[in-house]
Protein backbone atom coordinates (compact mmCIF):
# COMPACT_ATOMS: atom_id res chain seq x y z
CA MET A 1 0.00 0.00 0.00
CA LYS A 2 2.83 2.42 0.91
CA THR A 3 4.64 1.70 -2.36
CA ARG A 4 1.44 2.22 -4.34
CA THR A 5 0.80 5.54 -2.60
CA LYS A 6 4.32 6.76 -3.34
CA ARG A 7 3.94 5.78 -6.98
CA HIS A 8 0.61 7.61 -7.19
CA LEU A 9 2.09 10.75 -5.62
CA LYS A 10 4.98 10.63 -8.06
CA VAL A 11 2.56 10.50 -11.01
CA LEU A 12 0.55 13.42 -9.59
CA ARG A 13 3.70 15.46 -9.07
CA ARG A 14 4.81 14.83 -12.65
CA MET A 15 1.36 15.87 -13.92
CA PHE A 16 1.51 19.07 -11.85
CA ILE A 17 4.97 19.94 -13.16
CA ASN A 18 4.02 19.27 -16.78
CA THR A 19 0.87 21.37 -16.39
CA MET A 20 2.09 24.33 -14.31
CA TRP A 21 5.75 24.51 -15.38
CA SER A 22 5.50 23.40 -18.98
CA PHE A 23 7.93 25.08 -21.39
CA GLY A 24 9.60 24.18 -24.63
CA PRO A 25 12.72 25.01 -26.64
CA ASP A 26 11.21 28.25 -27.99
CA GLU A 27 10.53 29.59 -24.49
CA LEU A 28 14.04 28.66 -23.40
CA GLN A 29 15.56 30.46 -26.39
CA ARG A 30 13.51 33.60 -25.71
CA GLN A 31 14.62 33.59 -22.09
CA LEU A 32 18.28 33.32 -23.06
CA LEU A 33 17.89 36.23 -25.46
CA GLY A 34 16.17 38.25 -22.74
CA LEU A 35 19.11 37.62 -20.42
CA GLY A 36 21.58 38.87 -22.99
CA VAL A 37 22.90 35.66 -24.57
CA GLY A 38 23.30 36.57 -28.24
CA ARG A 39 24.87 35.53 -31.50
CA GLY A 40 28.62 35.71 -31.82
CA GLU A 41 29.24 35.40 -28.09
CA THR A 42 31.49 32.99 -26.25
CA VAL A 43 29.44 31.21 -23.58
CA LEU A 44 30.47 28.66 -20.96
CA VAL A 45 27.51 26.53 -19.85
CA HIS A 46 27.04 24.71 -16.54
CA SER A 47 23.93 22.56 -16.50
CA SER A 48 21.81 20.01 -14.70
CA PHE A 49 19.17 18.39 -16.89
CA ASP A 50 17.42 17.15 -13.74
CA ALA A 51 16.52 20.80 -13.09
CA PHE A 52 14.63 21.14 -16.39
CA LYS A 53 11.28 20.59 -14.66
CA GLY A 54 8.42 20.85 -17.11
CA PHE A 55 10.64 20.92 -20.20
CA GLN A 56 8.78 19.53 -23.21
CA GLY A 57 11.76 18.39 -25.18
CA LYS A 58 14.84 16.19 -25.28
CA PRO A 59 18.36 16.91 -24.03
CA SER A 60 19.43 17.31 -27.65
CA ASP A 61 16.84 20.11 -27.99
CA VAL A 62 18.62 22.04 -25.23
CA ILE A 63 21.92 21.78 -27.08
CA ALA A 64 20.24 22.92 -30.30
CA VAL A 65 18.81 25.96 -28.49
CA LEU A 66 22.23 26.88 -27.07
CA GLN A 67 23.89 26.54 -30.47
CA ALA A 68 21.20 28.66 -32.09
CA ALA A 69 21.60 31.29 -29.37
CA VAL A 70 25.31 31.94 -30.03
CA GLY A 71 25.37 30.90 -33.70
CA ILE A 72 28.28 29.34 -35.54
CA GLU A 73 30.09 32.69 -35.27
CA GLY A 74 30.07 32.32 -31.48
CA VAL A 75 31.64 29.64 -29.28
CA LEU A 76 29.64 27.34 -27.01
CA MET A 77 31.64 25.66 -24.24
CA MET A 78 30.90 23.00 -21.63
CA PRO A 79 33.32 21.56 -19.05
CA THR A 80 33.89 17.81 -19.52
CA MET A 81 35.97 16.83 -16.52
CA THR A 82 36.50 13.11 -16.22
CA PHE A 83 36.52 12.50 -12.46
CA SER A 84 34.12 12.93 -9.54
CA GLY A 85 36.56 13.12 -6.60
CA THR A 86 39.58 15.39 -6.28
CA ALA A 87 41.92 16.16 -9.15
CA VAL A 88 44.89 14.99 -7.06
CA ALA A 89 43.33 11.60 -6.30
CA TYR A 90 42.45 11.20 -9.96
CA ALA A 91 45.98 12.14 -11.05
CA ARG A 92 47.55 9.65 -8.66
CA SER A 93 45.66 6.86 -10.43
CA ASP A 94 47.90 7.56 -13.46
CA PRO A 95 45.04 8.00 -15.96
CA LEU A 96 45.41 8.37 -19.71
CA PHE A 97 42.86 10.93 -20.82
CA ASP A 98 41.45 10.09 -24.25
CA ALA A 99 39.81 13.14 -25.85
CA ALA A 100 37.71 10.92 -28.12
CA ARG A 101 36.60 8.29 -25.62
CA THR A 102 36.89 9.36 -21.99
CA PRO A 103 33.36 10.29 -20.86
CA SER A 104 32.45 13.53 -19.14
CA LYS A 105 31.37 13.34 -15.50
CA MET A 106 29.74 16.79 -15.62
CA GLY A 107 26.19 15.68 -16.41
CA LEU A 108 24.05 14.38 -19.23
CA LEU A 109 24.10 17.51 -21.39
CA THR A 110 27.91 17.74 -21.32
CA GLU A 111 28.35 14.13 -22.42
CA LEU A 112 25.76 14.48 -25.17
CA PHE A 113 27.33 17.76 -26.27
CA ARG A 114 30.87 16.35 -26.52
CA ARG A 115 29.54 13.57 -28.77
CA SER A 116 27.66 16.00 -31.03
CA PRO A 117 28.72 16.76 -34.62
CA GLN A 118 31.34 19.51 -35.10
CA VAL A 119 32.11 19.61 -31.36
CA LEU A 120 35.81 19.66 -30.42
CA ARG A 121 37.34 18.82 -27.06
CA SER A 122 40.33 20.57 -25.56
CA VAL A 123 43.14 18.24 -24.57
CA HIS A 124 43.77 18.33 -20.84
CA PRO A 125 44.13 15.33 -18.50
CA THR A 126 41.82 16.69 -15.77
CA HIS A 127 39.81 19.72 -16.96
CA SER A 128 38.96 19.28 -20.64
CA VAL A 129 36.30 21.43 -22.31
CA ALA A 130 33.94 20.60 -25.19
CA LEU A 131 33.56 23.45 -27.69
CA TRP A 132 31.44 24.25 -30.74
CA GLY A 133 31.67 27.22 -33.08
CA ARG A 134 33.85 28.76 -35.74
CA ASP A 135 36.70 29.58 -33.34
CA ALA A 136 36.42 26.40 -31.26
CA ALA A 137 39.80 25.05 -32.38
CA VAL A 138 41.52 28.33 -31.54
CA VAL A 139 39.99 28.46 -28.06
CA ALA A 140 40.83 24.80 -27.41
CA SER A 141 44.42 24.85 -28.61
CA GLY A 142 47.30 24.49 -26.17
CA HIS A 143 45.19 23.57 -23.14
CA HIS A 144 47.54 20.72 -22.23
CA LEU A 145 50.43 23.22 -21.84
CA ALA A 146 48.79 25.28 -19.09
CA ARG A 147 50.51 25.54 -15.69
CA THR A 148 47.20 24.97 -13.87
CA PRO A 149 44.11 23.22 -15.31
CA CYS A 150 41.98 26.34 -15.82
CA GLY A 151 44.57 29.10 -15.87
CA VAL A 152 46.37 31.18 -18.48
CA GLY A 153 46.30 29.57 -21.92
CA THR A 154 43.14 27.54 -21.28
CA PRO A 155 39.61 27.93 -22.68
CA PHE A 156 38.66 29.61 -19.39
CA ASP A 157 41.30 32.27 -20.05
CA ALA A 158 39.94 32.65 -23.60
CA LEU A 159 36.44 33.12 -22.16
CA LEU A 160 37.63 36.17 -20.25
CA LYS A 161 39.69 37.58 -23.11
CA ARG A 162 36.73 37.22 -25.48
CA ASN A 163 34.45 39.05 -23.01
CA GLY A 164 32.43 35.87 -22.66
CA LYS A 165 29.52 34.89 -20.48
CA ILE A 166 28.78 32.08 -18.05
CA LEU A 167 25.36 30.45 -18.22
CA LEU A 168 24.01 28.48 -15.27
CA LEU A 169 21.12 26.21 -16.26
CA GLY A 170 19.65 24.75 -13.08
CA THR A 171 22.95 24.96 -11.22
CA ASP A 172 24.20 27.43 -8.64
CA ILE A 173 27.40 29.46 -8.51
CA GLY A 174 29.21 26.73 -6.59
CA VAL A 175 30.01 24.97 -9.89
CA LEU A 176 31.77 28.00 -11.41
CA THR A 177 34.88 26.39 -12.94
CA PHE A 178 35.93 29.80 -14.27
CA PHE A 179 36.84 30.77 -10.70
CA HIS A 180 39.92 28.54 -10.97
CA LEU A 181 41.36 30.97 -13.53
CA LEU A 182 41.01 33.74 -10.95
CA GLU A 183 42.72 31.56 -8.34
CA GLU A 184 45.76 31.56 -10.61
CA THR A 185 45.41 35.28 -11.40
CA PHE A 186 45.18 36.34 -7.75
CA GLU A 187 47.19 33.49 -6.21
CA THR A 188 49.80 35.71 -4.52
CA GLU A 189 47.05 37.81 -2.92
CA LEU A 190 45.08 34.91 -1.44
CA PRO A 191 45.42 33.86 2.20
CA VAL A 192 45.97 30.23 1.20
CA ALA A 193 47.59 28.62 -1.84
CA PRO A 194 44.81 27.01 -3.91
CA PHE A 195 47.26 24.85 -5.87
CA THR A 196 49.57 22.02 -4.91
CA GLN A 197 53.28 22.63 -4.68
CA GLU A 198 53.75 19.32 -6.44
CA VAL A 199 53.76 19.42 -10.23
CA PHE A 200 51.89 16.47 -11.75
CA HIS A 201 53.02 14.89 -15.00
CA LEU A 202 50.07 13.45 -16.89
CA ARG A 203 49.32 12.13 -20.36
CA SER A 204 46.51 12.74 -22.83
CA LYS A 205 45.56 11.18 -26.16
CA THR A 206 44.36 13.53 -28.87
CA MET A 207 41.47 12.84 -31.25
CA ASP A 208 44.00 11.64 -33.85
CA GLY A 209 45.82 9.33 -31.42
CA ARG A 210 48.88 11.40 -30.49
CA ILE A 211 50.09 11.31 -26.86
CA LEU A 212 50.70 14.71 -25.26
CA ASP A 213 52.36 15.36 -21.91
CA SER A 214 51.14 17.89 -19.34
CA SER A 215 52.97 19.26 -16.32
CA CYS A 216 50.72 21.25 -14.03
CA ARG A 217 49.89 22.01 -10.45
CA LEU A 218 46.49 20.76 -9.37
CA PHE A 219 44.00 21.97 -6.76
CA GLU A 220 44.96 21.53 -3.12
CA ALA A 221 42.19 19.31 -1.72
CA THR A 222 42.16 20.85 1.77
CA VAL A 223 41.65 24.31 0.27
CA SER A 224 39.07 23.11 -2.25
CA ARG A 225 36.91 21.84 0.58
CA ARG A 226 36.85 25.39 1.98
CA ARG A 227 35.93 27.09 -1.30
CA ASN A 228 32.65 29.02 -1.01
CA LEU A 229 31.71 30.88 -4.19
CA HIS A 230 28.37 31.99 -2.76
CA LYS A 231 30.31 34.76 -1.03
CA MET A 232 30.64 36.63 -4.31
CA VAL A 233 26.89 36.70 -5.04
CA PRO A 234 26.15 39.91 -3.06
CA TYR A 235 28.97 41.69 -4.92
CA LEU A 236 27.66 40.57 -8.31
CA LYS A 237 24.11 41.59 -7.43
CA ARG A 238 25.22 44.95 -6.06
CA ASP A 239 26.98 45.73 -9.33
CA GLY A 240 24.00 44.59 -11.42
CA ALA A 241 26.02 41.72 -12.86
CA TRP A 242 23.70 38.96 -11.65
CA ARG A 243 21.03 38.33 -14.30
CA GLU A 244 18.52 35.65 -13.38
CA ALA A 245 15.12 34.46 -14.57
CA LYS A 246 12.92 31.40 -14.44
CA VAL A 247 11.38 29.50 -17.33
CA GLY A 248 9.08 26.69 -16.28
CA GLY A 249 10.76 25.07 -13.30
CA LEU A 250 14.26 25.99 -14.51
CA ARG A 251 16.32 28.77 -12.98
CA VAL A 252 18.62 30.46 -15.51
CA THR A 253 21.51 32.73 -14.49
CA VAL A 254 23.85 34.67 -16.78
CA LEU A 255 27.12 36.21 -15.58
CA SER A 256 29.80 38.13 -17.44
CA ALA A 257 33.24 36.59 -16.96
CA ALA A 258 34.70 40.09 -16.67
CA ALA A 259 32.17 40.97 -13.95
CA VAL A 260 33.14 37.87 -11.97
CA GLU A 261 36.81 38.83 -12.21
CA GLN A 262 35.99 42.36 -11.08
CA ALA A 263 33.90 41.15 -8.14
CA VAL A 264 36.64 38.80 -6.93
CA GLY A 265 39.22 41.59 -7.25
CA GLN A 266 37.02 43.93 -5.19
CA MET A 267 36.54 41.27 -2.54
CA ILE A 268 40.28 40.69 -2.23
CA GLN A 269 40.90 44.44 -1.83
CA GLN A 270 38.45 44.35 1.09
CA GLY A 271 40.02 41.27 2.63
CA VAL A 272 37.11 39.02 1.71
CA TYR A 273 37.90 35.67 0.11
CA CYS A 274 35.83 32.86 -1.43
CA TYR A 275 36.89 30.37 1.24
CA ASP A 276 35.42 29.42 4.61
């Protein structure tokens, strides 16, 4: 009886969501446009398809909407990290990252996106990025040579230099991989070192089968556990840089990469840091 009741409640909940929160690809595209995501832009997307409550479409429809929003003249990016624990623990397992085959652990949309036609993947053993658009190859190139996984010379650095935007689809600011670029930028001004002193030597296989070597510092696990990016939200909202809306049951947030850098810089000047 208890199992039957739970099943019935689940069906009722799904009916409520599909009735009250129903939205489709067209509504999602209009909302993105209203939040300032336009053609020709470079956009880094963090997503959780579980949060698309009421969406009347498939995961592939979401990707199509995102591609249409920026157009082929823009660049669409999604992180495709390959581990779920710490980067250090993953590195110590001596992995061989395969750009063509190693799956993304960053959610359904990221894995579907990396497998999509005309999508490239940057070569990095821990923090690869899937990219689509006319300049995708340019943005992806040289990632394996970076001194830290998301620092200078990576797609995250290119996002800032191209005045790009960060799109949160059903996720909160805690997933903001772009912040790691700022950890490298402001490292000497932070109260703790966010990176390991140890340099890790890792290998990656390119789409055409070549093996590339990387030597980089990774994220110090004890510091990563203290990272709290929610601290920057009041600064972003105060400066009008936090743009948020809801479509159906999905919360959509758009941030300028430059605004995030500015907010973190202001916080540091005031002695406020994104760590507990």
